Coordinates of C-alpha atoms in Angstrom, one line a residue:
M290 CA 0.1 0.1 -0.1
Y291 CA 1.5 3.3 -0.9
A292 CA 0.6 7.1 -0.6
L293 CA 1.8 9.5 -3.0
I294 CA 1.9 13.3 -1.4
D295 CA 2.2 16.2 -4.0
C296 CA 2.4 19.8 -3.1
N297 CA -0.4 21.6 -5.1
N298 CA 1.4 24.6 -7.3
F299 CA 4.5 24.3 -5.2
Y300 CA 6.6 27.3 -6.1
V301 CA 3.3 29.6 -6.1
S302 CA 2.2 27.9 -2.8
C303 CA 5.6 28.9 -1.1
E304 CA 5.0 32.5 -2.1
R305 CA 1.5 32.4 -0.6
I306 CA 2.6 31.0 2.7
F307 CA 4.1 34.5 3.7
N308 CA 2.0 36.6 1.6
P309 CA -1.7 35.6 2.4
R310 CA -3.0 38.4 0.0
L311 CA -1.9 36.4 -3.0
K312 CA -4.6 33.8 -2.2
G313 CA -7.0 33.7 -5.3
K314 CA -5.0 35.8 -7.2
P315 CA -3.1 34.9 -10.5
V316 CA 0.7 34.4 -9.7
V317 CA 3.6 33.3 -11.7
V318 CA 6.9 32.5 -10.7
L319 CA 9.8 33.2 -13.3
S320 CA 13.0 31.4 -14.3
N321 CA 16.6 32.6 -13.7
N322 CA 17.0 36.1 -14.7
D323 CA 13.2 36.4 -14.7
G324 CA 13.1 35.1 -18.2
C325 CA 10.3 32.6 -18.4
V326 CA 7.2 31.5 -16.3
V327 CA 8.1 28.2 -14.6
A328 CA 5.0 28.0 -12.4
R329 CA 1.7 29.1 -12.6
S330 CA -1.3 29.4 -10.2
N331 CA -4.7 28.0 -11.3
E332 CA -5.7 31.7 -11.7
A333 CA -2.9 32.4 -13.8
K334 CA -3.8 29.2 -15.8
A335 CA -7.5 30.5 -16.2
L336 CA -5.9 33.8 -17.7
G337 CA -4.6 31.6 -20.5
I338 CA -0.8 32.1 -19.5
P339 CA 1.1 28.9 -21.0
P340 CA 3.9 27.2 -19.3
G341 CA 7.3 28.8 -20.4
I342 CA 6.0 31.8 -21.9
A343 CA 8.8 34.6 -22.1
A344 CA 8.1 36.9 -19.2
F345 CA 8.2 40.0 -21.7
K346 CA 5.1 38.7 -23.5
I347 CA 2.9 39.1 -20.3
R348 CA 4.7 42.3 -19.1
H349 CA 1.4 44.2 -19.7
L350 CA -0.1 42.0 -17.3
I351 CA 2.4 42.2 -14.5
E352 CA 2.9 46.1 -14.8
S353 CA -1.1 46.7 -14.6
G354 CA -1.0 44.3 -11.3
E355 CA -3.4 41.9 -13.1
V356 CA -0.8 39.3 -12.3
Y357 CA 1.7 39.0 -9.5
A358 CA 5.2 37.9 -10.8
Y359 CA 8.0 36.7 -8.6
S360 CA 11.6 35.6 -9.3
S361 CA 12.4 32.0 -8.3
N362 CA 13.4 31.9 -4.8
Y363 CA 15.2 28.5 -4.4
S364 CA 16.4 28.8 -0.8
L365 CA 12.7 29.2 0.4
Y366 CA 11.4 26.6 -2.0
G367 CA 14.2 24.0 -0.8
D368 CA 13.5 24.8 3.1
I369 CA 9.8 24.6 2.7
S370 CA 10.2 21.2 0.9
R371 CA 12.3 19.9 3.6
R372 CA 9.6 20.9 6.1
V373 CA 7.0 19.2 4.2
M374 CA 8.8 16.2 4.0
E375 CA 9.9 16.0 7.9
T376 CA 6.2 16.5 8.6
M377 CA 5.1 13.5 6.2
A378 CA 7.9 11.4 7.9
Q379 CA 5.8 11.4 11.1
F380 CA 3.1 9.4 9.3
S381 CA 5.3 6.5 8.0
P382 CA 8.7 5.1 8.9
E383 CA 9.2 4.4 5.0
I384 CA 9.4 7.5 2.9
E385 CA 10.8 8.1 -0.6
V386 CA 11.3 11.8 -1.5
Y387 CA 10.7 11.6 -5.2
S388 CA 11.2 15.3 -6.1
I389 CA 11.2 18.6 -4.4
D390 CA 7.1 18.7 -4.2
E391 CA 6.4 15.0 -4.1
A392 CA 7.2 11.8 -1.8
F393 CA 5.8 8.4 -1.5
L394 CA 4.8 6.8 1.9
K395 CA 4.5 3.0 2.1
L396 CA 1.5 2.1 4.4
A397 CA 2.2 -1.4 5.0
G398 CA 0.6 -2.5 8.2
F399 CA -1.9 0.5 8.3
G400 CA -4.8 -1.8 7.1
H401 CA -6.5 -1.7 10.4
L402 CA -7.1 2.4 9.8
D403 CA -9.4 4.0 7.6
L404 CA -6.7 5.4 4.9
T405 CA -8.9 8.1 3.7
E406 CA -9.1 9.6 6.9
Y407 CA -5.5 9.1 7.6
G408 CA -4.9 11.0 4.4
R409 CA -6.9 13.8 5.6
T410 CA -5.0 13.9 8.6
M411 CA -1.7 14.1 6.8
R412 CA -3.1 16.9 4.6
A413 CA -4.6 18.9 7.5
T414 CA -1.2 18.6 9.6
V415 CA 1.0 19.6 6.7
K416 CA -1.2 22.8 6.0
K417 CA -1.2 23.7 9.8
W418 CA 2.6 22.8 10.5
V419 CA 3.9 24.3 7.2
G420 CA 1.1 26.1 5.2
M421 CA 1.3 24.0 2.2
P422 CA -1.6 22.6 0.6
I423 CA -1.1 19.1 -0.9
S424 CA -3.1 16.2 -2.5
I425 CA -2.7 12.6 -1.6
G426 CA -3.4 9.4 -3.7
I427 CA -3.5 6.1 -2.1
G428 CA -3.1 2.7 -4.2
E429 CA -1.8 -0.9 -4.1
T430 CA 1.1 0.3 -6.3
K431 CA 3.1 3.5 -6.7
T432 CA 1.6 3.8 -10.3
I433 CA -2.0 3.6 -8.9
A434 CA -1.3 6.0 -6.2
K435 CA 0.0 8.4 -8.7
I436 CA -3.2 8.1 -10.7
A437 CA -5.3 8.7 -7.5
Q438 CA -3.3 11.7 -6.5
R439 CA -3.7 13.2 -10.3
I440 CA -7.6 12.8 -9.7
A441 CA -7.7 13.9 -5.9
K442 CA -6.0 17.2 -7.1
K443 CA -8.8 18.0 -9.4
S444 CA -11.8 16.6 -7.9
K445 CA -13.8 18.7 -5.5
K446 CA -15.6 15.5 -4.3
A447 CA -12.3 14.0 -3.5
D448 CA -11.3 17.0 -1.6
G449 CA -7.6 16.4 -1.9
V450 CA -7.5 12.9 -0.8
L451 CA -8.4 9.7 -3.1
N452 CA -7.9 6.2 -1.9
L453 CA -8.0 3.7 -4.8
A454 CA -7.0 0.6 -2.8
G455 CA -9.6 -2.1 -3.3
S456 CA -11.9 0.6 -4.5
P457 CA -14.9 -0.1 -7.0
H458 CA -14.2 3.0 -8.4
L459 CA -10.8 2.0 -9.6
E460 CA -11.6 1.0 -13.3
H461 CA -13.6 4.3 -13.7
A462 CA -10.4 6.1 -12.5
L463 CA -8.3 4.4 -15.0
A464 CA -11.0 5.1 -17.6
L465 CA -10.5 8.9 -16.8
T466 CA -6.8 8.7 -17.2
G467 CA -5.4 9.1 -20.6
V468 CA -2.5 6.8 -21.6
E469 CA -0.1 9.7 -21.6
D470 CA -0.8 10.5 -18.1
V471 CA 0.4 7.1 -16.9
W472 CA 3.8 7.2 -15.0
G473 CA 6.4 5.9 -17.2
V474 CA 4.7 6.3 -20.5
G475 CA 6.6 8.7 -22.4
R476 CA 5.8 10.5 -25.9
S477 CA 6.9 7.9 -28.3
Y478 CA 4.9 5.1 -26.3
T479 CA 2.0 7.5 -26.4
R480 CA 1.9 7.8 -30.0
F481 CA 2.4 4.0 -30.6
L482 CA -0.3 2.9 -27.9
K483 CA -2.7 5.7 -29.2
K484 CA -2.1 4.4 -32.7
N485 CA -3.0 0.9 -31.6
G486 CA -6.2 1.8 -29.8
V487 CA -4.9 2.0 -26.5
E488 CA -6.1 5.6 -25.2
T489 CA -6.6 5.4 -21.5
A490 CA -5.0 3.7 -18.5
L491 CA -7.6 1.1 -18.4
D492 CA -7.1 -0.2 -22.0
L493 CA -3.4 -0.6 -21.1
R494 CA -4.3 -2.4 -18.0
N495 CA -6.2 -4.8 -20.3
A496 CA -3.7 -5.2 -23.0
E497 CA -2.4 -8.6 -23.7
T498 CA 0.9 -8.9 -21.6
G499 CA 2.8 -10.7 -24.7
W500 CA 2.0 -7.9 -26.9
V501 CA 3.1 -5.2 -24.3
K502 CA 6.3 -7.0 -23.8
K503 CA 7.0 -7.3 -27.5
H504 CA 6.5 -3.5 -28.0
M505 CA 7.4 -2.0 -24.9
G506 CA 9.9 -4.4 -23.1
I507 CA 9.9 -5.2 -19.7
V508 CA 9.3 -1.6 -18.6
G509 CA 5.9 -1.7 -20.3
V510 CA 5.1 -5.4 -18.7
R511 CA 5.9 -3.5 -15.3
I512 CA 3.6 -0.8 -16.0
V513 CA 0.9 -2.9 -16.9
E514 CA 1.3 -5.1 -13.7
E515 CA 1.4 -1.9 -11.5
L516 CA -2.0 -1.0 -13.2
R517 CA -3.4 -4.4 -12.4
G518 CA -2.3 -3.9 -8.7
I519 CA 0.8 -5.9 -8.7
P520 CA 3.8 -3.9 -7.1
C521 CA 6.9 -3.8 -9.3
L522 CA 8.2 -0.7 -7.8
T523 CA 9.5 -0.2 -4.3
L524 CA 10.5 2.4 -2.3
E525 CA 13.9 4.0 -2.7
M526 CA 14.6 4.8 0.8
C527 CA 18.3 5.4 0.1
P528 CA 18.8 7.0 -3.6
P529 CA 21.6 5.8 -5.6
P530 CA 24.7 8.0 -5.7
K531 CA 24.8 10.7 -8.3
K532 CA 26.8 9.8 -11.5
G533 CA 27.5 13.6 -12.1
I534 CA 26.9 17.1 -10.8
T535 CA 26.2 20.0 -12.8
V536 CA 26.2 23.5 -12.2
S537 CA 25.3 26.1 -14.8
R538 CA 23.7 29.4 -15.0
S539 CA 22.8 32.1 -17.7
F540 CA 24.5 35.3 -16.6
G541 CA 22.6 38.2 -15.5
K542 CA 24.5 40.6 -17.8
L543 CA 26.9 39.4 -20.8
V544 CA 30.4 38.8 -19.7
D545 CA 33.0 40.2 -22.2
S546 CA 36.4 39.9 -20.3
L547 CA 38.5 37.0 -19.0
G548 CA 38.4 38.3 -15.5
G549 CA 34.5 38.1 -15.2
M550 CA 34.3 34.5 -16.8
Q551 CA 36.9 33.4 -14.2
E552 CA 35.0 34.8 -11.6
A553 CA 32.0 33.1 -12.7
V554 CA 33.5 29.6 -13.5
A555 CA 35.5 29.8 -10.1
A556 CA 31.9 30.4 -8.3
Y557 CA 30.4 27.6 -10.4
A558 CA 33.2 25.2 -9.3
A559 CA 32.9 26.2 -5.6
R560 CA 29.0 25.6 -5.7
A561 CA 29.9 22.2 -7.3
G562 CA 32.1 21.3 -4.6
E563 CA 29.6 22.0 -1.9
K564 CA 27.3 19.6 -3.6
L565 CA 30.0 17.0 -4.0
R566 CA 30.9 17.2 -0.1
R567 CA 27.0 17.0 0.9
E568 CA 27.0 13.6 -1.1
R569 CA 30.3 12.6 0.4
L570 CA 31.6 12.2 -3.0
A571 CA 34.8 13.3 -5.1
A572 CA 35.4 13.8 -8.6
G573 CA 37.8 12.3 -10.9
A574 CA 37.1 14.3 -14.0
L575 CA 35.9 17.9 -15.0
M576 CA 34.4 19.6 -17.8
I577 CA 33.8 23.5 -18.7
F578 CA 31.3 24.9 -21.3
I579 CA 31.0 28.5 -22.2
M580 CA 28.6 29.8 -24.9
T581 CA 27.4 33.1 -26.4
N582 CA 23.7 34.1 -26.8
R583 CA 22.6 32.5 -30.1
F584 CA 19.4 34.7 -30.2
R585 CA 21.5 37.8 -30.5
D586 CA 22.7 39.1 -33.9
E587 CA 26.6 39.4 -32.9
P588 CA 29.5 36.9 -33.0
Q589 CA 28.7 33.6 -31.8
Y590 CA 31.1 31.1 -29.9
T591 CA 30.5 27.8 -28.0
N592 CA 33.1 25.6 -26.7
S593 CA 34.0 22.9 -23.9
T594 CA 36.9 21.0 -22.6
A595 CA 37.5 18.3 -20.0
M596 CA 40.2 17.0 -18.0
E597 CA 40.8 13.9 -15.7
L598 CA 42.0 14.9 -12.4
P599 CA 45.2 13.4 -11.1
V600 CA 43.5 12.2 -7.9
P601 CA 39.4 12.5 -7.2
T602 CA 38.7 15.5 -5.1
A603 CA 36.0 17.5 -3.4
C604 CA 38.4 20.4 -2.3
T605 CA 37.0 23.6 -3.8
P606 CA 40.5 25.4 -4.2
E607 CA 41.8 22.2 -6.2
L608 CA 38.7 22.3 -8.3
I609 CA 39.0 26.0 -8.7
Q610 CA 42.2 25.6 -10.1
Y611 CA 41.5 22.8 -12.5
A612 CA 38.4 24.8 -13.7
L613 CA 40.5 27.9 -14.4
I614 CA 43.0 25.8 -16.4
C615 CA 40.1 24.6 -18.8
L616 CA 38.7 28.0 -18.8
D617 CA 42.1 29.1 -20.3
R618 CA 42.1 26.4 -23.0
I619 CA 38.8 27.5 -24.4
Y620 CA 38.3 31.3 -23.6
R621 CA 38.4 33.5 -26.9
K622 CA 38.4 37.5 -26.7
G623 CA 36.0 39.4 -28.8
Y624 CA 33.0 37.5 -27.7
R625 CA 30.0 38.4 -25.1
F626 CA 29.3 35.2 -23.1
Y627 CA 25.9 34.4 -22.0
K628 CA 26.2 31.2 -20.1
A629 CA 28.8 29.0 -18.3
G630 CA 28.9 25.7 -16.6
I631 CA 30.8 23.0 -15.0
I632 CA 30.2 19.3 -14.8
L633 CA 32.0 17.0 -12.4
D634 CA 32.1 13.5 -13.5
A635 CA 33.9 9.9 -12.6
L636 CA 32.3 10.5 -8.9
V637 CA 33.8 8.1 -6.3
P638 CA 33.0 8.0 -2.4
W639 CA 35.2 10.4 -0.8
G640 CA 36.5 7.7 1.7
R641 CA 37.8 5.6 -1.3
I642 CA 40.0 7.9 -3.0
Q643 CA 43.2 6.1 -4.4
T644 CA 45.8 8.9 -4.3
D645 CA 48.9 9.1 -6.4
L646 CA 52.3 8.2 -5.2
F647 CA 53.5 11.4 -6.0
D648 CA 50.5 13.5 -4.5
A649 CA 51.8 16.3 -2.5
R650 CA 48.5 17.5 -1.1
N651 CA 47.7 16.9 2.4
R652 CA 44.3 15.0 1.6
D653 CA 43.3 15.0 5.3
L654 CA 43.9 18.7 5.8
D655 CA 41.8 19.5 2.9
K656 CA 38.9 17.5 4.1
R657 CA 39.0 19.2 7.6
L658 CA 39.2 22.3 5.9
M659 CA 36.2 21.9 3.7
F660 CA 34.0 20.6 6.3
A661 CA 35.0 23.9 8.5
L662 CA 34.0 25.8 5.5
D663 CA 30.7 24.2 5.0
E664 CA 30.0 24.3 8.8
V665 CA 30.3 28.1 8.8
N666 CA 28.2 28.7 5.7
A667 CA 25.5 26.6 7.0
R668 CA 25.5 28.3 10.3
H669 CA 25.8 31.8 9.1
G670 CA 24.2 31.6 5.7
A671 CA 25.5 30.6 2.1
G672 CA 28.6 33.0 1.3
A673 CA 29.4 33.8 4.7
L674 CA 32.8 32.5 3.6
T675 CA 33.9 32.7 0.0
F676 CA 36.8 32.4 -2.2
A677 CA 38.1 35.9 -3.2
V678 CA 38.6 34.6 -6.9
T679 CA 34.9 34.2 -7.2
G680 CA 34.5 37.7 -7.0
I681 CA 32.7 40.2 -4.8
Q682 CA 30.5 42.5 -6.7
R683 CA 29.6 39.8 -9.3
P684 CA 27.9 42.0 -11.8
W685 CA 27.3 38.5 -14.2
K686 CA 25.4 36.9 -11.2
T687 CA 21.7 35.7 -12.0
K688 CA 19.2 38.4 -11.6
F689 CA 16.3 37.8 -9.3
N690 CA 14.8 41.3 -9.5
R691 CA 11.1 40.3 -8.2
R692 CA 12.4 37.7 -5.5
S693 CA 10.4 37.6 -2.4
P694 CA 12.4 37.6 1.1
R695 CA 14.1 34.2 1.9
Y696 CA 12.1 34.1 5.2
T697 CA 13.3 30.8 6.6
T698 CA 16.9 30.8 5.8
R699 CA 18.0 34.5 6.3
W700 CA 18.0 36.2 9.5
A701 CA 17.9 39.7 7.8
E702 CA 14.6 38.6 5.9
L703 CA 12.7 37.1 8.7
A704 CA 8.9 38.1 8.1
E705 CA 7.9 41.2 9.9
V706 CA 4.5 41.8 11.8
V707 CA 3.3 45.3 12.0
V708 CA 0.8 46.0 14.8
G709 CA -1.0 49.2 15.1

C-alpha cells in the first residue's frame, strides 16, 4: 500500500505562505534572470498564460497588477520542501522523497486504519505545520497512487484525498486517465499506444501482456502489472549515488572579459564542490563549457573542454584551479558570453580515494578545511565565507529582481509583523 503526497502548485504556494494576499490571485514564478514562466497558479492558468512563456510577453499583465510575478526563490522553496518531507515522515517510517514537491509513503501495516481519513489527517497536519496545500493519492502500487493523486488534485468530491486501494471506483479512475498520463509512458510510447487503440490507463491495463512485452519491453510489462495492482516498483529509501554534478547558470549581464568569466567559473566550481561534499563524493573528471547568446545578432562562440584529475577531489581550491585551467584553454576574446557551466564526473565516495604516489597535497587537511567551511556557511548563511577568486560585486550574477524575502533561511529577511 502506497500514498503519494504532492504539493499543489508548489512554487506559487511557497510564495503564498508568507503573503496571504496572493490567495485567489493570478501568480506566476519566473525562471533565472526572470526570463520565462516556470510555475503558475490556477488563476494564472485560467487567464490563458501558458507554461514557459517569455516574461516580456505578459509584461502588460504584470505591470498593470493583474498578475503577480516573482523571481525563483530556491532557498525558500528548498527549505519549505524539507519541512513538508519532515512532517510527512511522522506518518510512516518508510518515505521516498521523489522530487522537491513529491514523496511516496509506504503504508504496509496500516490496514486497520481508514486510509482516507488518515490521508486527511496528513493533509491537515501539513497545512497547519507548514502552510502548504497538498493532495494525496493512495493505491496498492505506486502507479495507481500517482493516478489517484492526480484525480484527488482536480476533484472537488475527493477534496484532496483519494484512496483507490480495493476501491470499486478503480476502473472508472483508470478510464478517466489518458494513457499519456500514466507514470512511465513517454511521448513515443503514447503515440504508439494511441495508434494501436490504447487510449486510457484502463486500456493499457487490459492489454495482452505478450503484446506489451514485444513492443514496450520489460518496462512496459511493469507498468501494466502496476496498473493491475501488482507492485513492481519499491520505495527508494536510499537514493543511488549521483553519477555527475552540474552547475550552470545564464548570466544576469553578458560577460566580455576573461576576469569576469574566471569569477563565474570559479563560483560555479565552488558551488559544485559544496554539492560533492554534501553527497560525500569526490570528482575524478571535470568539464567546463561556455557559450554566447545565439538569439543575439552578434559573433557566436561555444566551446567546452574536459580533463581527468590526477586524484579525485572535493576540495574547492583544487576544483577551482582545474576549472580555470580548462577555461584558459577555450576562452576567446571578442565575444560576449551568456552562459557557463561546470560538470563533475567520475564520482567516487570521498572515503575511497586512491591517491597518487607523488601526490603532494595533505588530503586529510583538505577534508577538515572543507568541512569547516561548509559548517560556517551552514550556520551563518551561504556565502558567509567565499573564495576571493569568485568575485565580490559579481555583475554577471543571475538576476532575481522580483524575488521575495528568503523568510526561513536568512535572519535579515525574517517576516515582519506590524501591529497598530
